[in-house]
Short mmCIF file of C-alpha atoms and ligand atoms in Angstrom, two decimals:
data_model
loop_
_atom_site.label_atom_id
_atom_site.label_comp_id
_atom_site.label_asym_id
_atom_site.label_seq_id
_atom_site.Cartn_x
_atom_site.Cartn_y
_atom_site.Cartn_z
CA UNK A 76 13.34 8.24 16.13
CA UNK A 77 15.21 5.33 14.87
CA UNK A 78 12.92 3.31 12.56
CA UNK A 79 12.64 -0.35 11.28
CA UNK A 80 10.87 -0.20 7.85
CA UNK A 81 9.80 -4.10 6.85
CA UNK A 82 9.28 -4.14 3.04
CA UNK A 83 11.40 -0.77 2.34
CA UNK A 84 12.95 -2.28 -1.05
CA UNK A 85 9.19 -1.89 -2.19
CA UNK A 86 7.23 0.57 -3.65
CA UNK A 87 5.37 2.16 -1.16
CA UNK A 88 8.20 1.14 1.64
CA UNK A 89 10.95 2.87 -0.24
CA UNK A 90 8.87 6.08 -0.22
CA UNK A 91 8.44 5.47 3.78
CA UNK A 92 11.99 5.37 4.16
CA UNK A 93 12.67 8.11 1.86
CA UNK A 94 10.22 10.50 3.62
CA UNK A 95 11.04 9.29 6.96
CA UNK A 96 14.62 9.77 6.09
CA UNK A 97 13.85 13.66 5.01
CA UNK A 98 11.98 13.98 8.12
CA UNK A 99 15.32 13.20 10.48
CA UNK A 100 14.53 9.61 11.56
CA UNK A 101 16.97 6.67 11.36
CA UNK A 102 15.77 4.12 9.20
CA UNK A 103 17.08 0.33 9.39
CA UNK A 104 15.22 -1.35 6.29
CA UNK A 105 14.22 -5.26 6.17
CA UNK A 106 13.53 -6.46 2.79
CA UNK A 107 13.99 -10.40 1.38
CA UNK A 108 14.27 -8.69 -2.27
CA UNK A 109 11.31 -11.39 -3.27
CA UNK A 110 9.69 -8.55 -4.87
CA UNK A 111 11.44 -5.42 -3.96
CA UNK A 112 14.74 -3.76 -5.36
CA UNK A 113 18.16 -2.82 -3.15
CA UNK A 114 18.55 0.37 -5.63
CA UNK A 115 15.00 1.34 -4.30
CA UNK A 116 16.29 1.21 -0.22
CA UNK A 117 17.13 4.86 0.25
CA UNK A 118 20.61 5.93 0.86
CA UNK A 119 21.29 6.97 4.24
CA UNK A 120 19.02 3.51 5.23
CA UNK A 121 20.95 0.54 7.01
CA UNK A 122 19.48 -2.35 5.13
CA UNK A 123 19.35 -5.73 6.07
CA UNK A 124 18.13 -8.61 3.79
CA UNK A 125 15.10 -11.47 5.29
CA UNK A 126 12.09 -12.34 5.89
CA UNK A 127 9.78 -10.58 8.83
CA UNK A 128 9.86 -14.08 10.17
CA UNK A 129 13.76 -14.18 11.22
CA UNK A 130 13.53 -10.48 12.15
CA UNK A 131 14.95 -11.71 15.79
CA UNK A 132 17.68 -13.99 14.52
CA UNK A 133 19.04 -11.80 11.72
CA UNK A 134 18.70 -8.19 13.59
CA UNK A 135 21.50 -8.92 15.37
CA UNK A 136 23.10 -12.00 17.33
CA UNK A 137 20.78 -11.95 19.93
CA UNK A 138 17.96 -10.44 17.36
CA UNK A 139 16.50 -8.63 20.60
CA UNK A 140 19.29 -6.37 21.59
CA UNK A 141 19.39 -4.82 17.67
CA UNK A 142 15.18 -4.55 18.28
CA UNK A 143 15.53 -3.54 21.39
CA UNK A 144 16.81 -0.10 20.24
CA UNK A 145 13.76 1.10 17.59
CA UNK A 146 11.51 3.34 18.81
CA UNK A 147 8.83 1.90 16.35
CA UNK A 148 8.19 -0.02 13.55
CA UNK A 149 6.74 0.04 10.06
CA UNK A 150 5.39 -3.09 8.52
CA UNK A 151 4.80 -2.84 4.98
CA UNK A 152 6.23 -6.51 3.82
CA UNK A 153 4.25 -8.72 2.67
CA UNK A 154 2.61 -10.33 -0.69
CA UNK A 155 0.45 -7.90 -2.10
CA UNK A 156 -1.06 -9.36 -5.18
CA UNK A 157 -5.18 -10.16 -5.02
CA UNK A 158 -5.13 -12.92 -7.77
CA UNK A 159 -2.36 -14.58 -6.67
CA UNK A 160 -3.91 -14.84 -3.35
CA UNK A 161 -6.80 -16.94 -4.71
CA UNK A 162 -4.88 -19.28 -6.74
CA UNK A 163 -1.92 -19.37 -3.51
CA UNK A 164 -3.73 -18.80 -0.58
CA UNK A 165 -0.96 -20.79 1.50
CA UNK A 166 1.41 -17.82 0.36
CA UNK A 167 -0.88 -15.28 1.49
CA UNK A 168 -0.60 -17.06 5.02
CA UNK A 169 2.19 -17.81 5.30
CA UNK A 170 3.81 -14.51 4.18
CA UNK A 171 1.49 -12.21 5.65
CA UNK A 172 -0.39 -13.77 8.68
CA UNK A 173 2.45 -16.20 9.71
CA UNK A 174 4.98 -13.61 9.54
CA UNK A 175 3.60 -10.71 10.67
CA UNK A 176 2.21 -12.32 13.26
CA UNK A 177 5.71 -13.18 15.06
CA UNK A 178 7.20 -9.88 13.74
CA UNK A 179 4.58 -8.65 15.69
CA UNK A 180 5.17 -10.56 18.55
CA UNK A 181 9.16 -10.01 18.07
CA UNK A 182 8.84 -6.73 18.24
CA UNK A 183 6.74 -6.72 21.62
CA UNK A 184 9.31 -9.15 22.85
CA UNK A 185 11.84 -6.44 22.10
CA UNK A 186 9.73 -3.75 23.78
CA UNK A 187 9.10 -1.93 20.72
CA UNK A 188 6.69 0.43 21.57
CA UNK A 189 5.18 1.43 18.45
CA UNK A 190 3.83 0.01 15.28
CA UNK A 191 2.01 1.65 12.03
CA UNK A 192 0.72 -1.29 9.69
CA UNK A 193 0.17 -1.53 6.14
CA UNK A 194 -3.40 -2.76 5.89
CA UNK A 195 -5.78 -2.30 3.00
CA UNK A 196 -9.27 -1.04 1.10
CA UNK A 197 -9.67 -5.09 0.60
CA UNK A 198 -10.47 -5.54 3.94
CA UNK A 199 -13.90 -4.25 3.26
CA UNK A 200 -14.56 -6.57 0.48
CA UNK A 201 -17.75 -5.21 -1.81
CA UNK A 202 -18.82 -2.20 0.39
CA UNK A 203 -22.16 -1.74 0.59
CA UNK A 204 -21.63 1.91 1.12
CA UNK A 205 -19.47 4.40 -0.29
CA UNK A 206 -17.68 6.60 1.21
CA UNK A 207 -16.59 3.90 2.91
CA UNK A 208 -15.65 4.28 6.87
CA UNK A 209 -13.56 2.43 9.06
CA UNK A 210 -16.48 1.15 11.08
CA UNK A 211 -17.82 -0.51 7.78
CA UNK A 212 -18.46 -4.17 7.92
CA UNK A 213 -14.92 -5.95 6.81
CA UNK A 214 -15.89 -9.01 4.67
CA UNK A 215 -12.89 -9.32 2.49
CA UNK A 216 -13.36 -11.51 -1.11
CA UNK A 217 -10.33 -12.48 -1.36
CA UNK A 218 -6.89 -14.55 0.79
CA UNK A 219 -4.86 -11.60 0.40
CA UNK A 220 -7.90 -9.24 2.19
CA UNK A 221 -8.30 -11.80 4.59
CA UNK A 222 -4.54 -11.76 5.83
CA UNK A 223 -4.39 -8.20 6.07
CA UNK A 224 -7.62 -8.05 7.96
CA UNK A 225 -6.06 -10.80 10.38
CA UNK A 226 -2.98 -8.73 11.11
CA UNK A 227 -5.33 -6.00 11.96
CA UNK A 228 -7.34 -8.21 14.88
CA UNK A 229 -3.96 -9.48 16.09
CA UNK A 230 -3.03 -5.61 16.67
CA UNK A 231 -6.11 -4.52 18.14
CA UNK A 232 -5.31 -7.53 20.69
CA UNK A 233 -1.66 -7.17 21.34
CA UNK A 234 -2.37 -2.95 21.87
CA UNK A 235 -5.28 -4.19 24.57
CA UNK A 236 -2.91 -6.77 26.40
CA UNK A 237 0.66 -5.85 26.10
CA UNK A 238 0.64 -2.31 25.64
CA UNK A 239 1.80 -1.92 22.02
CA UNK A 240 0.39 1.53 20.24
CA UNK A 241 -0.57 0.05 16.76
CA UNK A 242 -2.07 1.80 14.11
CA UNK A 243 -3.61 0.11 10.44
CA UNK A 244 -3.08 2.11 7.43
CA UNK A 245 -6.04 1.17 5.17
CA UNK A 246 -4.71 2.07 1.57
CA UNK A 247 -7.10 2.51 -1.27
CA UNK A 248 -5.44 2.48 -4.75
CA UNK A 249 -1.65 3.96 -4.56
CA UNK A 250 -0.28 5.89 -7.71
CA UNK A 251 2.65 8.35 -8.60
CA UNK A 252 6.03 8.52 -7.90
CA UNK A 253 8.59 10.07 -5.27
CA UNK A 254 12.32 11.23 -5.33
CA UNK A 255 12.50 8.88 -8.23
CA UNK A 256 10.93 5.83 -6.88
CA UNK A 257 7.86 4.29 -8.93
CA UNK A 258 6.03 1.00 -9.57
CA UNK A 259 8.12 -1.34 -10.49
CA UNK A 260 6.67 -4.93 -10.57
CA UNK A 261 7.61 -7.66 -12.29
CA UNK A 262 4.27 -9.10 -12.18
CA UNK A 263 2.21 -6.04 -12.84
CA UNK A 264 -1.27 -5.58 -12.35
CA UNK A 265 -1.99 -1.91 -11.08
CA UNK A 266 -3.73 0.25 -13.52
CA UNK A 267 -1.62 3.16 -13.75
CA UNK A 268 1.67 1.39 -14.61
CA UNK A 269 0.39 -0.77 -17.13
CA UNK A 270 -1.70 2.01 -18.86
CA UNK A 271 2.03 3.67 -18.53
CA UNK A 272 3.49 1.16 -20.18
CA UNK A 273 0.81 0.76 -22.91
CA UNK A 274 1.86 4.79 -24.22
CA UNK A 275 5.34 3.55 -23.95
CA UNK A 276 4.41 0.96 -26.81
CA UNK A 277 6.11 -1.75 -24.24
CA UNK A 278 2.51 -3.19 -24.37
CA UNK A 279 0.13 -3.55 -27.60
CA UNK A 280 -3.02 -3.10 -25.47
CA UNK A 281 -4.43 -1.96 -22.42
CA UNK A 282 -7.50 -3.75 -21.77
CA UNK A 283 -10.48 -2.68 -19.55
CA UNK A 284 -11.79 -5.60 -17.67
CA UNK A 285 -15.46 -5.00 -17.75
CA UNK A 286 -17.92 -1.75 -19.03
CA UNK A 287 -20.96 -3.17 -17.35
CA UNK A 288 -20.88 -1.99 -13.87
CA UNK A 289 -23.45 0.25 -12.39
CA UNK A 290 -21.17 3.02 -12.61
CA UNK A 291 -21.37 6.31 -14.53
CA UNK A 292 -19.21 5.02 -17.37
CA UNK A 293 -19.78 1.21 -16.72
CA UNK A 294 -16.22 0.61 -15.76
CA UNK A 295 -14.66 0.42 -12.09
CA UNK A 296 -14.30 3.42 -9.49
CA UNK A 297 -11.40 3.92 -7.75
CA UNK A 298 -9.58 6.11 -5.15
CA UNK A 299 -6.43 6.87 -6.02
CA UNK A 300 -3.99 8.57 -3.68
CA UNK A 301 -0.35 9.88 -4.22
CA UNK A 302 2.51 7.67 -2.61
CA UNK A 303 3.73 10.64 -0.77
CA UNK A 304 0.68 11.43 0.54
CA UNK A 305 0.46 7.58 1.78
CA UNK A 306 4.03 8.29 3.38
CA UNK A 307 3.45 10.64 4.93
CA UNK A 308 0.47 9.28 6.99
CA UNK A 309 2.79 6.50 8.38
CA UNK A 310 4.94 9.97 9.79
CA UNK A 311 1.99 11.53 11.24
CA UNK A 312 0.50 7.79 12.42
CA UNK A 313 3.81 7.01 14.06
CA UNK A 314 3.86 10.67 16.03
CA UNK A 315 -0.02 10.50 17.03
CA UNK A 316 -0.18 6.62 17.92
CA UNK A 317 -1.15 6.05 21.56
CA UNK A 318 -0.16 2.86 24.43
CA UNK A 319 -2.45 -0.10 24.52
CA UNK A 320 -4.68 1.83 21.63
CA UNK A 321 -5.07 0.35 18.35
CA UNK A 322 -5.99 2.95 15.59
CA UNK A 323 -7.24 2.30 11.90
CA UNK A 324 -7.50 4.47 9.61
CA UNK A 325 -8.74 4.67 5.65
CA UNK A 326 -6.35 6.50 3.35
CA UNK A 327 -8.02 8.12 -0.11
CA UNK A 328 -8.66 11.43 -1.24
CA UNK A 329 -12.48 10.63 -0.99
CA UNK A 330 -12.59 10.87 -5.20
CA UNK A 331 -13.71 8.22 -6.93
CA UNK A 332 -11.95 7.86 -10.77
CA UNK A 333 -13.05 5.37 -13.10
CA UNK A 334 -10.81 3.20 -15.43
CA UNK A 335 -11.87 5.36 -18.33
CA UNK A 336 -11.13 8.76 -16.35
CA UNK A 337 -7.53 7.45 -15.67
CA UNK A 338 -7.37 6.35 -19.07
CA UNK A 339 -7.68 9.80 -20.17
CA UNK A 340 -5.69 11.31 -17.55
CA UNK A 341 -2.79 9.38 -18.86
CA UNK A 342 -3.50 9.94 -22.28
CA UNK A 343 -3.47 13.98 -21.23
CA UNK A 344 -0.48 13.72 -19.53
CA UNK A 345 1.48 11.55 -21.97
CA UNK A 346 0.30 13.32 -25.14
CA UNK A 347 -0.34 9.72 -27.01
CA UNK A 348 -3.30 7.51 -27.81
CA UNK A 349 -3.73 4.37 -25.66
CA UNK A 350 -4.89 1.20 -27.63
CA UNK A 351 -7.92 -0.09 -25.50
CA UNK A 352 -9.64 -3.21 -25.70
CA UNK A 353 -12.72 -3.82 -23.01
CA UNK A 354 -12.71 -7.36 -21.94
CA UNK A 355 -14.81 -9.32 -19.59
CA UNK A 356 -15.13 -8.11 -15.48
CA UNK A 357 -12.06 -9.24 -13.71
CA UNK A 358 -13.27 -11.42 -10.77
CA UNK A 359 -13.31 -9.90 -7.36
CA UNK A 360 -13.15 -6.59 -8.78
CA UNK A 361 -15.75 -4.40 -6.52
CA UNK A 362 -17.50 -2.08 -8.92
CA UNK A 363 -16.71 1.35 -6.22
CA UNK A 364 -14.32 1.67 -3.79
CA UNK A 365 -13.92 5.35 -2.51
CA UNK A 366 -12.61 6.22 0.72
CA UNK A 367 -13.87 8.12 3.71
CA UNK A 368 -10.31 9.58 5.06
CA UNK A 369 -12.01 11.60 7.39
CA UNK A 370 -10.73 9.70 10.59
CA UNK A 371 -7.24 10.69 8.97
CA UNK A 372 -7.82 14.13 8.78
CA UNK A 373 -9.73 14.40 12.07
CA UNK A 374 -7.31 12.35 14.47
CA UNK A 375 -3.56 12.34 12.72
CA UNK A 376 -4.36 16.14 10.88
CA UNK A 377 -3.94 14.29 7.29
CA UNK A 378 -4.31 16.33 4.23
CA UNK A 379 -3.06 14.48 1.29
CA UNK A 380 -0.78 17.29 -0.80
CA UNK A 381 -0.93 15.73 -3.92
CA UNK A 382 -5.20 14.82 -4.61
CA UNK A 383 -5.19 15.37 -8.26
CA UNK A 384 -4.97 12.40 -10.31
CA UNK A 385 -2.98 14.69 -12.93
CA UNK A 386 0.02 14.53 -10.73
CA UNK A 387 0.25 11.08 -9.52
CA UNK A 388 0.18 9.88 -13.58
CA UNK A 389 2.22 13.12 -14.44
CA UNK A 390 5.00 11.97 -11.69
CA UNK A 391 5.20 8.30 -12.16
CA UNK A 392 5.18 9.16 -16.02
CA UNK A 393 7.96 11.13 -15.64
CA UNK A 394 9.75 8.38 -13.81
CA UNK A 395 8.73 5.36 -16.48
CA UNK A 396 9.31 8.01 -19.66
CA UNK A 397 13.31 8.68 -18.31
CA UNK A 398 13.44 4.46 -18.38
CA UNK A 399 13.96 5.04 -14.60
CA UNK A 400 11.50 2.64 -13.53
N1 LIG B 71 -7.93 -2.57 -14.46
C1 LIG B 71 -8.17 -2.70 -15.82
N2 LIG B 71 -7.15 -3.14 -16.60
C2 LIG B 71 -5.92 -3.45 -16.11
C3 LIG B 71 -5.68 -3.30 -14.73
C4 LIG B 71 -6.71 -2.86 -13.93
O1 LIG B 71 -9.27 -2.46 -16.29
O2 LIG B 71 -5.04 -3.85 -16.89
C5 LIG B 71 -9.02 -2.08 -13.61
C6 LIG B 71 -9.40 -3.07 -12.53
O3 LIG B 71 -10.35 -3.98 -13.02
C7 LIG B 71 -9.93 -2.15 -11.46
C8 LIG B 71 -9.13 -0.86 -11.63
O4 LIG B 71 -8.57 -0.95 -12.94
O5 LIG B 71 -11.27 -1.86 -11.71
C9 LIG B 71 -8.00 -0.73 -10.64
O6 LIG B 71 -7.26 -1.94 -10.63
P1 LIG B 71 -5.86 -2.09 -9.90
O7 LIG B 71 -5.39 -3.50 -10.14
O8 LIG B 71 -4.97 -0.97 -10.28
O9 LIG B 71 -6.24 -1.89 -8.38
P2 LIG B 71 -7.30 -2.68 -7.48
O10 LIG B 71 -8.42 -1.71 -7.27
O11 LIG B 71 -7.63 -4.01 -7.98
O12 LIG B 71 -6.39 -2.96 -6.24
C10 LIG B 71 -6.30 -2.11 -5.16
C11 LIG B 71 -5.00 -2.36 -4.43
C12 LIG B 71 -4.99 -3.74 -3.85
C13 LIG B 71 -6.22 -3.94 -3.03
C14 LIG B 71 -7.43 -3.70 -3.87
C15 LIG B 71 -8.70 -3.86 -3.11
O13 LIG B 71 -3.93 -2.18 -5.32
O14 LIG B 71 -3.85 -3.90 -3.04
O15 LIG B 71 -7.39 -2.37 -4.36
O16 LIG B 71 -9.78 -4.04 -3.99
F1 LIG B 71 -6.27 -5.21 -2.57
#
């Protein structure tokens, strides 16, 4: 298939490309480079720099013709960053609602017949239960939540009216590395990379934002899943997706970590001593977020390769320790 990959100068969109790449597809990447890298846009992609917004103008003189010829589409482009969101929430809008609503539209325009979208655990908000499923109640907490969750309603109504087989990609909390592609944010705010950087010594401290949740430890529970295993659901989404059906699906290994548990797993890994300083909760942080990827397994035949949390901090450790990232 010949692909258009929105956002694959990012993290998780380079690995798209990368793996779609492997798998035999054509990949034509579309990245502004606000956040994202051209060294990270795999070789063997076209890429083409600006925003989702232009896609019809810049793919091409008549923008249509160029679109015309993609068999689908994977939308990963977009601000991504929950506490920018609160204090920019016209960003959040305008990047990821605004513009993904006429790529959206573009692409139907085009007759694009297939789209997997990058949509997110923060759609859910504070889940009042865990596992959580896709037919949980989405009250997000946050701008950047509420965009994606918006982009999601807009596909369930363009797949009902026009045709389009969509599919949302609900992330949970992406870690690890791929065919030397990492985190790489300027503004960084993940866990794993910044505990990464802490046994670097690039940073003096890591510091735990909040001990006091009703969890186990006290600190925050997470899902984390492998980048490669997140790639390759947008190959098996794109295969499986149906006309006129809009499909969402949660993606997590189902295993909930805590900050301290990942703390240790990259103290394992990297052999050295993290300095750790617990601070006050972060706001908006939901105390558990685990995923129920059953939907996944049960519908697109998803089994993530890569569960343990050794090897997504042993692989992106291996990445940030060579000074590749
Ligand atoms: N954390 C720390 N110290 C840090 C960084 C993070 O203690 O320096 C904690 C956070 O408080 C949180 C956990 O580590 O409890 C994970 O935080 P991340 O920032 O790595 O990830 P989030 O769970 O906040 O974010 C993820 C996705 C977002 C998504 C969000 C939904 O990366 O895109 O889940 O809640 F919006």
């Amino acid at each position: 298939m010949r692909i258009l990959v929105t956002g694959g100068a990012g993290y998780i969109g380079s690995v798209v490309a990368t793996r779609l790449l492997e798998e035999g597809h054509q990949v034509l990447v579309l990245d502004d480079l606000s956040t994202g890298h051209r060294d990270a846009v795999p070789e063997g992609a076209e890429f083409v720099r600006g925003r989702v917004h232009d896609a019809a103008e810049i793919l091409g003189p008549a923008g249509l013709d160029v679109l015309g010829g993609f068999d689908g589409a994977v939308h990963l482009a977009a601000a991504s960053l929950v506490a920018e969101s609160m204090s920019n929430p016209a960003k959040y809008e305008e990047n990821n609602v605004v513009g993904s609503s006429r790529l959206v539209s573009t692409l139907v325009d085009a007759g694009v017949p297939r789209l997997v979208f990058s949509s997110t655990a923060a759609v859910y908000g504070d889940p009042e239960e865990v596992p959580v499923r896709e037919d949980a109640p989405c009250r997000p907490v946050n701008p950047y939540g509420e965009s994606k969750l918006a982009i999601d309603r807009v596909l369930a109504a363009t797949a009902a009216e026009k045709g389009l087989a969509a599919v949302s990609l609900r992330y949970f909390n992406v870690a690890g590395a791929y065919a030397g592609r990492g985190e790489r944010h300027t503004t960084e705010t993940h866990l794993v990379p910044i505990a990464l950087e802490a046994a670097l010594g690039r940073r003096p401290e890591i510091v735990v934002y909040g001990d006091d949740y009703p969890t186990p430890d006290g600190t925050c529970v997470r899902d984390y899943i492998h980048v490669a295993d997140i790639a390759d659901a947008h190959l098996l989404a794109m295969a499986g997706c149906e006309p006129g059906q809009h499909e969402i699906y949660n993606l997590g290994n189902g295993n909930g970590s805590s900050v301290r548990d990942v703390l240790a797993t990259v103290e394992q890994v990297t052999g050295r001593k993290l300095p750790v300083r617990v601070a006050t909760r972060r706001p908006g942080d939901p105390a558990v977020l685990v995923a129920s990827a059953q939907r996944a397994a049960e519908q697109l035949g998803w089994r993530p390769a890569r569960p343990r949390l050794e090897q997504m901090v042993g692989d992106a450790w291996e990445l940030v320790s060579k000074g590749a990232a």
